[in-house]
Amino acid sequence: MTELSAPAAGGDTSPLGPALVEEATKKSGLVWVRGEGPERALWHLWHEGAMYLIGDGGDEQPLPGLTDGGTAEVTVRSKDKGGRLIAWAASVREVEPRSELWETVAPELKGKRLNAVDSDGVLDRWARDCRLLCLTPVSSTTDLPDGSLAAAPADSPVTTRRPAPAALPRLLLGRKRKRG
């Protein structure tokens, strides 16, 4: 595990911080990541002290606001209850396609990629079209926020469902009207 630097203000000063970051992130299949843009739910891989993400190409997850040399905040959720366990700050760096690190991490990520359309050619497609990012922890916090972390929904042309027409249950269930 990479050593975490001094925690941010209000951060975790416990020696369990690095261990908690690693264990929680390893076990969570989904994390929330915020770079320069909005926070996004992303699938990931924990490998040798860092978290790896693949995306920004075709059918892969978008990685908005995550840039090489930038920073990000990662919020890890509990796998069973979905609640917030820990948040940690990370430095972001892009891994060059087909580099030694890429060749080590990409096949492991492939194993975690659910429902890939082209599982045989996914590594070639990732090397050609996607970015592999390494997020290395630099500080952590277990302090829970005072208020809600709920965000307003993103703008969308999708509308809320309207009430079902009164005749729909009869049509679906095949009930016929009684004739008098």
PDB file of N, CA and C in Angstrom, residues 45-54 93-109 123 132-136:
ATOM      1  N   LEU A  45     -10.650  -1.127 -10.369  1.00  0.00           N
ATOM      2  CA  LEU A  45      -9.808  -2.222  -9.901  1.00  0.00           C
ATOM      3  C   LEU A  45      -8.793  -1.643  -8.931  1.00  0.00           C
ATOM      4  N   TRP A  46      -8.602  -2.300  -7.795  1.00  0.00           N
ATOM      5  CA  TRP A  46      -7.528  -1.923  -6.871  1.00  0.00           C
ATOM      6  C   TRP A  46      -6.356  -2.836  -7.163  1.00  0.00           C
ATOM      7  N   HIS A  47      -5.183  -2.264  -7.401  1.00  0.00           N
ATOM      8  CA  HIS A  47      -3.998  -3.060  -7.726  1.00  0.00           C
ATOM      9  C   HIS A  47      -2.766  -2.383  -7.137  1.00  0.00           C
ATOM     10  N   GLU A  48      -2.080  -3.084  -6.229  1.00  0.00           N
ATOM     11  CA  GLU A  48      -0.805  -2.641  -5.652  1.00  0.00           C
ATOM     12  C   GLU A  48      -0.805  -1.183  -5.211  1.00  0.00           C
ATOM     13  N   GLY A  49      -1.753  -0.831  -4.339  1.00  0.00           N
ATOM     14  CA  GLY A  49      -1.743   0.493  -3.722  1.00  0.00           C
ATOM     15  C   GLY A  49      -2.396   1.606  -4.496  1.00  0.00           C
ATOM     16  N   ALA A  50      -3.087   1.303  -5.583  1.00  0.00           N
ATOM     17  CA  ALA A  50      -3.747   2.350  -6.354  1.00  0.00           C
ATOM     18  C   ALA A  50      -5.026   1.800  -6.981  1.00  0.00           C
ATOM     19  N   MET A  51      -5.911   2.718  -7.349  1.00  0.00           N
ATOM     20  CA  MET A  51      -7.157   2.348  -8.005  1.00  0.00           C
ATOM     21  C   MET A  51      -7.026   2.680  -9.492  1.00  0.00           C
ATOM     22  N   TYR A  52      -7.511   1.775 -10.342  1.00  0.00           N
ATOM     23  CA  TYR A  52      -7.428   1.966 -11.784  1.00  0.00           C
ATOM     24  C   TYR A  52      -8.820   2.030 -12.388  1.00  0.00           C
ATOM     25  N   LEU A  53      -8.992   2.954 -13.339  1.00  0.00           N
ATOM     26  CA  LEU A  53     -10.249   3.147 -14.057  1.00  0.00           C
ATOM     27  C   LEU A  53      -9.970   3.092 -15.550  1.00  0.00           C
ATOM     28  N   ILE A  54     -10.903   2.530 -16.306  1.00  0.00           N
ATOM     29  CA  ILE A  54     -10.791   2.544 -17.769  1.00  0.00           C
ATOM     30  C   ILE A  54     -12.055   3.201 -18.292  1.00  0.00           C
ATOM     31  N   ARG A  93      -3.023   9.945 -12.699  1.00  0.00           N
ATOM     32  CA  ARG A  93      -2.072   9.913 -13.818  1.00  0.00           C
ATOM     33  C   ARG A  93      -2.571   8.917 -14.848  1.00  0.00           C
ATOM     34  N   GLU A  94      -2.308   9.221 -16.095  1.00  0.00           N
ATOM     35  CA  GLU A  94      -2.731   8.356 -17.191  1.00  0.00           C
ATOM     36  C   GLU A  94      -1.638   7.335 -17.477  1.00  0.00           C
ATOM     37  N   VAL A  95      -2.050   6.095 -17.685  1.00  0.00           N
ATOM     38  CA  VAL A  95      -1.111   5.016 -17.986  1.00  0.00           C
ATOM     39  C   VAL A  95      -1.058   4.866 -19.505  1.00  0.00           C
ATOM     40  N   GLU A  96       0.146   4.870 -20.044  1.00  0.00           N
ATOM     41  CA  GLU A  96       0.321   4.740 -21.496  1.00  0.00           C
ATOM     42  C   GLU A  96      -0.144   3.377 -21.983  1.00  0.00           C
ATOM     43  N   PRO A  97      -0.921   3.351 -23.079  1.00  0.00           N
ATOM     44  CA  PRO A  97      -1.348   2.057 -23.634  1.00  0.00           C
ATOM     45  C   PRO A  97      -0.141   1.193 -24.005  1.00  0.00           C
ATOM     46  N   ARG A  98      -0.266  -0.069 -23.695  1.00  0.00           N
ATOM     47  CA  ARG A  98       0.738  -1.095 -24.014  1.00  0.00           C
ATOM     48  C   ARG A  98       2.041  -0.954 -23.230  1.00  0.00           C
ATOM     49  N   SER A  99       2.062  -0.069 -22.206  1.00  0.00           N
ATOM     50  CA  SER A  99       3.240   0.006 -21.343  1.00  0.00           C
ATOM     51  C   SER A  99       3.231  -1.230 -20.437  1.00  0.00           C
ATOM     52  N   GLU A 100       4.300  -1.429 -19.691  1.00  0.00           N
ATOM     53  CA  GLU A 100       4.390  -2.587 -18.809  1.00  0.00           C
ATOM     54  C   GLU A 100       3.256  -2.580 -17.771  1.00  0.00           C
ATOM     55  N   LEU A 101       2.990  -1.403 -17.186  1.00  0.00           N
ATOM     56  CA  LEU A 101       1.902  -1.293 -16.213  1.00  0.00           C
ATOM     57  C   LEU A 101       0.557  -1.557 -16.884  1.00  0.00           C
ATOM     58  N   TRP A 102       0.345  -1.016 -18.076  1.00  0.00           N
ATOM     59  CA  TRP A 102      -0.903  -1.227 -18.807  1.00  0.00           C
ATOM     60  C   TRP A 102      -1.113  -2.720 -19.063  1.00  0.00           C
ATOM     61  N   GLU A 103      -0.072  -3.411 -19.482  1.00  0.00           N
ATOM     62  CA  GLU A 103      -0.163  -4.847 -19.776  1.00  0.00           C
ATOM     63  C   GLU A 103      -0.445  -5.676 -18.523  1.00  0.00           C
ATOM     64  N   THR A 104      -0.102  -5.150 -17.347  1.00  0.00           N
ATOM     65  CA  THR A 104      -0.381  -5.844 -16.097  1.00  0.00           C
ATOM     66  C   THR A 104      -1.815  -5.584 -15.630  1.00  0.00           C
ATOM     67  N   VAL A 105      -2.249  -4.328 -15.692  1.00  0.00           N
ATOM     68  CA  VAL A 105      -3.533  -3.927 -15.124  1.00  0.00           C
ATOM     69  C   VAL A 105      -4.715  -4.193 -16.064  1.00  0.00           C
ATOM     70  N   ALA A 106      -4.571  -3.942 -17.345  1.00  0.00           N
ATOM     71  CA  ALA A 106      -5.699  -4.063 -18.283  1.00  0.00           C
ATOM     72  C   ALA A 106      -6.335  -5.453 -18.291  1.00  0.00           C
ATOM     73  N   PRO A 107      -5.567  -6.545 -18.301  1.00  0.00           N
ATOM     74  CA  PRO A 107      -6.225  -7.862 -18.247  1.00  0.00           C
ATOM     75  C   PRO A 107      -7.016  -8.092 -16.958  1.00  0.00           C
ATOM     76  N   GLU A 108      -6.541  -7.537 -15.849  1.00  0.00           N
ATOM     77  CA  GLU A 108      -7.293  -7.660 -14.600  1.00  0.00           C
ATOM     78  C   GLU A 108      -8.588  -6.853 -14.661  1.00  0.00           C
ATOM     79  N   LEU A 109      -8.514  -5.671 -15.279  1.00  0.00           N
ATOM     80  CA  LEU A 109      -9.719  -4.867 -15.468  1.00  0.00           C
ATOM     81  C   LEU A 109     -10.709  -5.584 -16.387  1.00  0.00           C
ATOM     82  N   LEU A 123      -9.233  -5.685 -25.079  1.00  0.00           N
ATOM     83  CA  LEU A 123      -7.937  -5.068 -24.742  1.00  0.00           C
ATOM     84  C   LEU A 123      -7.406  -4.227 -25.891  1.00  0.00           C
ATOM     85  N   LEU A 132      -6.648   4.662 -19.566  1.00  0.00           N
ATOM     86  CA  LEU A 132      -6.473   3.925 -18.313  1.00  0.00           C
ATOM     87  C   LEU A 132      -5.875   4.908 -17.319  1.00  0.00           C
ATOM     88  N   LEU A 133      -6.600   5.151 -16.221  1.00  0.00           N
ATOM     89  CA  LEU A 133      -6.154   6.112 -15.223  1.00  0.00           C
ATOM     90  C   LEU A 133      -5.789   5.403 -13.933  1.00  0.00           C
ATOM     91  N   CYS A 134      -4.721   5.894 -13.306  1.00  0.00           N
ATOM     92  CA  CYS A 134      -4.265   5.398 -12.019  1.00  0.00           C
ATOM     93  C   CYS A 134      -4.541   6.487 -10.990  1.00  0.00           C
ATOM     94  N   LEU A 135      -5.343   6.175  -9.977  1.00  0.00           N
ATOM     95  CA  LEU A 135      -5.634   7.111  -8.898  1.00  0.00           C
ATOM     96  C   LEU A 135      -4.930   6.612  -7.647  1.00  0.00           C
ATOM     97  N   THR A 136      -3.925   7.358  -7.206  1.00  0.00           N
ATOM     98  CA  THR A 136      -3.113   6.982  -6.056  1.00  0.00           C
ATOM     99  C   THR A 136      -3.553   7.800  -4.844  1.00  0.00           C
TER     100      THR A 136
END
